[in-house]
Short mmCIF file of C-alpha atoms and ligand atoms in Angstrom, two decimals:
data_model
loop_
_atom_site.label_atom_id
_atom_site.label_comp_id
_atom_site.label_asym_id
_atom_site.label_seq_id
_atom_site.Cartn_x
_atom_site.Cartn_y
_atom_site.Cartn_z
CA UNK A 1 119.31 94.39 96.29
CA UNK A 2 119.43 95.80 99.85
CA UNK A 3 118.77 92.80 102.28
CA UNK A 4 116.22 92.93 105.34
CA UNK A 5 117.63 90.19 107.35
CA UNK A 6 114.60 88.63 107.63
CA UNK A 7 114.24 85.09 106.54
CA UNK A 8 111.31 84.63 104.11
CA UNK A 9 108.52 82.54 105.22
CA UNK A 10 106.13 80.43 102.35
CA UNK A 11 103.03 78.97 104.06
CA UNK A 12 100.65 76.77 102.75
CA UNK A 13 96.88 76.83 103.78
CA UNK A 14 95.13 74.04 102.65
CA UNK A 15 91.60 74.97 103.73
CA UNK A 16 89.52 72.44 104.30
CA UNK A 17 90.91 70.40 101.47
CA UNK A 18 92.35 67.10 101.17
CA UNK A 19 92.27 63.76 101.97
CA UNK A 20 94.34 60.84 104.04
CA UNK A 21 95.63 60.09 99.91
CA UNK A 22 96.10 63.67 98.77
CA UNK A 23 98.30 64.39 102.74
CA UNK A 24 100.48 61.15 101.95
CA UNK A 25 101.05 62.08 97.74
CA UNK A 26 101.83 66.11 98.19
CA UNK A 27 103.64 65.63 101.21
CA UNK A 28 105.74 62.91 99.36
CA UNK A 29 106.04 65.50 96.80
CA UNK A 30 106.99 68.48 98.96
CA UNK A 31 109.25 66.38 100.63
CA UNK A 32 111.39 65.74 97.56
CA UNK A 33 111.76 69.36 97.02
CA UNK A 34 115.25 71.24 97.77
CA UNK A 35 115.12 74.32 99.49
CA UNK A 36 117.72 76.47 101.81
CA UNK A 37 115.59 76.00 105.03
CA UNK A 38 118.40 78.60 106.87
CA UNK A 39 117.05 81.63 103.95
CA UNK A 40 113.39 80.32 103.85
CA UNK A 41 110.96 79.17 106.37
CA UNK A 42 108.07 77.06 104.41
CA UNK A 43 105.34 75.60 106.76
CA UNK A 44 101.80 73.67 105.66
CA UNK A 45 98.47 73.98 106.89
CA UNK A 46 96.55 70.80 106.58
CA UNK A 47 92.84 70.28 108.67
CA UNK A 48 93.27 69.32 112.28
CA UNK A 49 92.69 65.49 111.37
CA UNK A 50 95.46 65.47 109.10
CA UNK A 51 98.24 67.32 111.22
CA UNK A 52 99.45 64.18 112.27
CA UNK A 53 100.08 62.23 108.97
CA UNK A 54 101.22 65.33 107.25
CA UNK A 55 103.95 65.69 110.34
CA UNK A 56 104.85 61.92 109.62
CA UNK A 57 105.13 61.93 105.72
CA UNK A 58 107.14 65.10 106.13
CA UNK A 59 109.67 63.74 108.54
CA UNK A 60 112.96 64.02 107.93
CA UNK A 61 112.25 66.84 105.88
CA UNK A 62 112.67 70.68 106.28
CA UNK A 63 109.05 71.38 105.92
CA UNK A 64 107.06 72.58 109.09
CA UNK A 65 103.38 71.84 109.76
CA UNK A 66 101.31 74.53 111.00
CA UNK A 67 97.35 74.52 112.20
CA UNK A 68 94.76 76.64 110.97
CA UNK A 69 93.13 77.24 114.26
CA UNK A 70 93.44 76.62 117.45
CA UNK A 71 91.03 77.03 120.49
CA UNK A 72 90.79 79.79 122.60
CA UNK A 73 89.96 77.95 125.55
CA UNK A 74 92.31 75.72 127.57
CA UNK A 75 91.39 72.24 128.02
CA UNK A 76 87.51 71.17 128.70
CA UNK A 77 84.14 71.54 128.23
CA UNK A 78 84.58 73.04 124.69
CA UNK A 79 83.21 70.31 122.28
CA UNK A 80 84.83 69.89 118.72
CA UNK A 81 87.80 72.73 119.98
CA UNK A 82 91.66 71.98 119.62
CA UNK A 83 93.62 73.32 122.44
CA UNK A 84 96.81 75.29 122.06
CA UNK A 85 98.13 72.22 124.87
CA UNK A 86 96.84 69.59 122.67
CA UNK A 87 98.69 70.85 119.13
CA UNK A 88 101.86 70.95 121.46
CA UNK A 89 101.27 67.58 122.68
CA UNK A 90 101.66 66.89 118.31
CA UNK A 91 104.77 68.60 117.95
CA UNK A 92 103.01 71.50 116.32
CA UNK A 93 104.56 74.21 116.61
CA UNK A 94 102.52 76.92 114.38
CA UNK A 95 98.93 77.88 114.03
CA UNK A 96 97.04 80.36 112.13
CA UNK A 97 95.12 82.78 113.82
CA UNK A 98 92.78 84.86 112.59
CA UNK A 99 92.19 83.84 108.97
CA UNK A 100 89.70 86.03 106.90
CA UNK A 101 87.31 83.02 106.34
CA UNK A 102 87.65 81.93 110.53
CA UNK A 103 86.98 85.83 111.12
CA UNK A 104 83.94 85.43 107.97
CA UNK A 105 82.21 82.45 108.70
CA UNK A 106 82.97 81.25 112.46
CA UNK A 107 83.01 84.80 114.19
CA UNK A 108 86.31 85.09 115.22
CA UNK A 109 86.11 88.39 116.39
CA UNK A 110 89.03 91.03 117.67
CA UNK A 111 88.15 89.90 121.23
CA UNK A 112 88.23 85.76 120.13
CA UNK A 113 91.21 86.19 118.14
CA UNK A 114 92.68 88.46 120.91
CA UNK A 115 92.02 85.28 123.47
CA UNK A 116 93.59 83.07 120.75
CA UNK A 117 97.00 84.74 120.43
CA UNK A 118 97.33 84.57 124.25
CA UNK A 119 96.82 81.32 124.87
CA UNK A 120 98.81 80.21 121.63
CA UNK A 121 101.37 82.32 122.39
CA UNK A 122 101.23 81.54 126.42
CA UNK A 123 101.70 77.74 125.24
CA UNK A 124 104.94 78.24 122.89
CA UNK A 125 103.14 78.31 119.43
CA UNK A 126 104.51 80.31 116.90
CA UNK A 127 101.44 82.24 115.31
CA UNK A 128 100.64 83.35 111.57
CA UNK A 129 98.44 86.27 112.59
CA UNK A 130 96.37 87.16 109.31
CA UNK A 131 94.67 90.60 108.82
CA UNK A 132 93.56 92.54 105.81
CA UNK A 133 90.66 94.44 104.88
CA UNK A 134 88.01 93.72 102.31
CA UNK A 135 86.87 95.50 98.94
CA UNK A 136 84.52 98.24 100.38
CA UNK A 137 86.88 98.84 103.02
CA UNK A 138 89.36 99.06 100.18
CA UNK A 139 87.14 101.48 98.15
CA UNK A 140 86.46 103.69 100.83
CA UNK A 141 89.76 104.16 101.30
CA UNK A 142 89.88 102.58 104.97
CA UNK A 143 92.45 100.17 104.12
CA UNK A 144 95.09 101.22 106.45
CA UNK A 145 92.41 101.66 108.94
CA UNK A 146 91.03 98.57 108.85
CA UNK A 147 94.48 96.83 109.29
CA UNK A 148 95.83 98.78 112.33
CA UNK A 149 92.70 98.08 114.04
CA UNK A 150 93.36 94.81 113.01
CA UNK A 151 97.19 95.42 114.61
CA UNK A 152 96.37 96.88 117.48
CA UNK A 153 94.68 93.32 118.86
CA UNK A 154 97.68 92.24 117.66
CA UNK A 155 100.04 94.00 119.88
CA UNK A 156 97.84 94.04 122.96
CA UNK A 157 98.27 90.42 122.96
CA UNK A 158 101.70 89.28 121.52
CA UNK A 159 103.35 90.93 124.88
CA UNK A 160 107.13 90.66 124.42
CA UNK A 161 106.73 87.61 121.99
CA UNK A 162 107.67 89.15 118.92
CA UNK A 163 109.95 86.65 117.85
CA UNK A 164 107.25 83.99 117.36
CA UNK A 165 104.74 85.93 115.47
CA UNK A 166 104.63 86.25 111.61
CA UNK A 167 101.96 89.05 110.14
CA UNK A 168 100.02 87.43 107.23
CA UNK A 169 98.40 90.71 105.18
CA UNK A 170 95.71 89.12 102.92
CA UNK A 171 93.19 91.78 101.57
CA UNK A 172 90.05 89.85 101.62
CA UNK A 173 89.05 90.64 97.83
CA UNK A 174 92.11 88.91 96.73
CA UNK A 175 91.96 85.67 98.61
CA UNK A 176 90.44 82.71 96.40
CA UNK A 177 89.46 84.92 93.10
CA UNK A 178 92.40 85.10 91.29
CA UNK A 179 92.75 89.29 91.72
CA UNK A 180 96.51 89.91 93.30
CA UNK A 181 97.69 92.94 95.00
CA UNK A 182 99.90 94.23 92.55
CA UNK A 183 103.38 94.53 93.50
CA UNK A 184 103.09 98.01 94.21
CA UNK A 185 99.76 97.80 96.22
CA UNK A 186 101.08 95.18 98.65
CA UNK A 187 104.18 97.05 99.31
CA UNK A 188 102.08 99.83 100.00
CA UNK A 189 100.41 98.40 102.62
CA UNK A 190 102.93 96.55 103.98
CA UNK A 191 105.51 99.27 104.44
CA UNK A 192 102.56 101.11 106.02
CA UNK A 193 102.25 98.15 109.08
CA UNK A 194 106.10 98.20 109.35
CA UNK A 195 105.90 101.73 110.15
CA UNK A 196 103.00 101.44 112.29
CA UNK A 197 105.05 98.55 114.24
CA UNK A 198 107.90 100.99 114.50
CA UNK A 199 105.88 103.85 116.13
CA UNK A 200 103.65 101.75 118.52
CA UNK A 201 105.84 98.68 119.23
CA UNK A 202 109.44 99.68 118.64
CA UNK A 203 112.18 99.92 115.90
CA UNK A 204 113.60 96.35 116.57
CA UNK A 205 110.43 94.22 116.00
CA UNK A 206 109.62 96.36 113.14
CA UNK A 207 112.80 95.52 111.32
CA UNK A 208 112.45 92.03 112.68
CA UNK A 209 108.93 91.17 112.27
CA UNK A 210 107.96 89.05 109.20
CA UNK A 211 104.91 90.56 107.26
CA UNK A 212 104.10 87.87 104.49
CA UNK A 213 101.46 88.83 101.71
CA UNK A 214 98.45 86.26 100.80
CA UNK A 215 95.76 86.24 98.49
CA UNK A 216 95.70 84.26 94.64
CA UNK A 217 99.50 84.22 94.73
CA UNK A 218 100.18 81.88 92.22
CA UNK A 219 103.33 80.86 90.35
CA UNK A 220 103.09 83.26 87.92
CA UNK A 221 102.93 86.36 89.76
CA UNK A 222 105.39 85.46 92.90
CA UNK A 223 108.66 86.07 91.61
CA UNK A 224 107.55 90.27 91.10
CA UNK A 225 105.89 90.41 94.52
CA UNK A 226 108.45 88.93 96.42
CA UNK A 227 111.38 91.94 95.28
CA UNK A 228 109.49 94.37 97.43
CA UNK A 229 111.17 95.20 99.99
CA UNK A 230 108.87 94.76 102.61
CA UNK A 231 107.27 91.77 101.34
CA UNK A 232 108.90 88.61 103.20
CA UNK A 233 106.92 85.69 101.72
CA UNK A 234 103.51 84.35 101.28
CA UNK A 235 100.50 82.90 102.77
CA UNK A 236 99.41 80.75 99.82
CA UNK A 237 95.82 78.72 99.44
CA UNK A 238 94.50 77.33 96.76
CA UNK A 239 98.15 76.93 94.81
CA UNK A 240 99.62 75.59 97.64
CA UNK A 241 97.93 72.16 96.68
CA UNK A 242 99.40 71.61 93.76
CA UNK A 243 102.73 71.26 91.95
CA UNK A 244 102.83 75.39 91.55
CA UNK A 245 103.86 75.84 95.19
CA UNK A 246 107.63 74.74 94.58
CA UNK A 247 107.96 77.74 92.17
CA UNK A 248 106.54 79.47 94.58
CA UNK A 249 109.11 78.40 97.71
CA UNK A 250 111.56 78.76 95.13
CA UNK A 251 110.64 82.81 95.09
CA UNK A 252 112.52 82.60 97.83
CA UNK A 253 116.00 82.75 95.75
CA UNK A 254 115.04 86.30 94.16
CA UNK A 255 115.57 88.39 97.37
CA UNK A 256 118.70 86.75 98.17
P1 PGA B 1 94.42 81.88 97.99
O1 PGA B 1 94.23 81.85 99.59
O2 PGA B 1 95.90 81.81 97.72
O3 PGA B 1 93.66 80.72 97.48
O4 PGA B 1 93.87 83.20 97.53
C1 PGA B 1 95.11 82.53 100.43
C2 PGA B 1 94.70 82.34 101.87
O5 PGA B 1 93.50 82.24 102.14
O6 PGA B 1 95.54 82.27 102.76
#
């Protein structure tokens, strides 16, 4: 098989799930897992009140801990926000930005998730930028559309920072109910946004950038989507809590 160069990335969202037990058990779990952290890149999600145990449990370990969120105001009077400044502060280094249920239920908009990229990015986070369009967007055939509108906030806000973004493509229909992309489908798309890259960013971040597929990956199905060539890891939810999520970093070993 023809190798991109690019070092897969497995992320782990885990919602708004979990508990001070459940952080300390899977992270004691994930821990004892081997991986080849120089070929794959795998980074958790837990909620904002269990970043910090999660980034003690997994200490010592090659496992990075991401946020799902992050303000996109500095500092201040912005009750129950998490600054960009204040994730640093916890040695986090990642954040989601723009997850379908954030942009669903919270109204994070282009122009919000615009703001949040900046100040992420203006504060040294890495980002997981998520986009993807939903079923009637699907249906009426506005998929590609939808996700290089999607894009285009994107690149009006990453600046030169290509190097610490990762593009999470999650068609909303298949995120929490079980229907997958096929194979085929998600390569579509995804060889689609690496063109796009290429003709309104440049050649170099397009064969750079990292454009990771989410949405009911599971154990069973990981090990076919991960051979397309333009697929270079996942965004997983609901498997990423349980014991299915080391078959699913170990995907990692078919592309090498
Ligand atoms: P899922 O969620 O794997 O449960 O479909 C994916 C995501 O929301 O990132």
């Amino acid at each position: 098989m023809e190798t991109s160069g690019r070092k897969i990335f497995i992320g782990g969202n885990w919602k708004s799930n979990g508990d001070r037990k459940f952080v300390k058990d899977h992270s004691s779990y994930l821990k004892s897992l081997n991986f080849d952290s120089s070929k794959c890149d795998v980074v958790v999600c837990p909620t904002f009140i269990h970043l910090e145990s999660a980034l003690n449990e997994l200490n010592g370990s090659n496992i990075l801990v991401s946020a799902q969120n992050v303000s996109m105001n500095d500092n201040g009077a912005f009750t129950g926000e998490i600054s960009a400044k204040q994730l640093k502060d916890f040695n986090i280094h990642w954040t989601l930005i723009g997850h379908s249920e954030r942009r669903q239920f919270f109204g994070d908009n282009e122009d919000v998730i615009g703001k949040k990229i900046k100040i992420a990015l203006l504060n040294g986070l890495n980002i997981i930028a998520c986009i993807g369009e939903k079923l009637e967007e699907r249906n009426e055939g506005k998929t590609l559309e939808v996700c290089v509108n999607q894009m285009k906030t994107i690149v009006d806000s990453v600046g030169s920072n290509w190097d610490k973004v990762v593009i999470a493509y999650e068609p909303v229909w298949a995120i929490g109910t079980g229907k997958t992309a096929t194979p085929e489908m998600a390569q579509e798309v995804h060889q689609q946004l690496r063109n796009w890259v290429k003709e309104n960013v440049n050649e170099e971040v397009a064969s750079k950038i990292r454009i990771i597929y989410g949405g009911s990956v599971t154990e069973g199905n990981c090990n076919t989507l991960i051979k397309e060539k333009d697929i270079d890891g996942f965004l997983v939810g609901g498997a990423s809590l349980k014991s299915d999520f080391a078959k699913i970093i170990a995907s990692y070993e078919q592309k090498l």
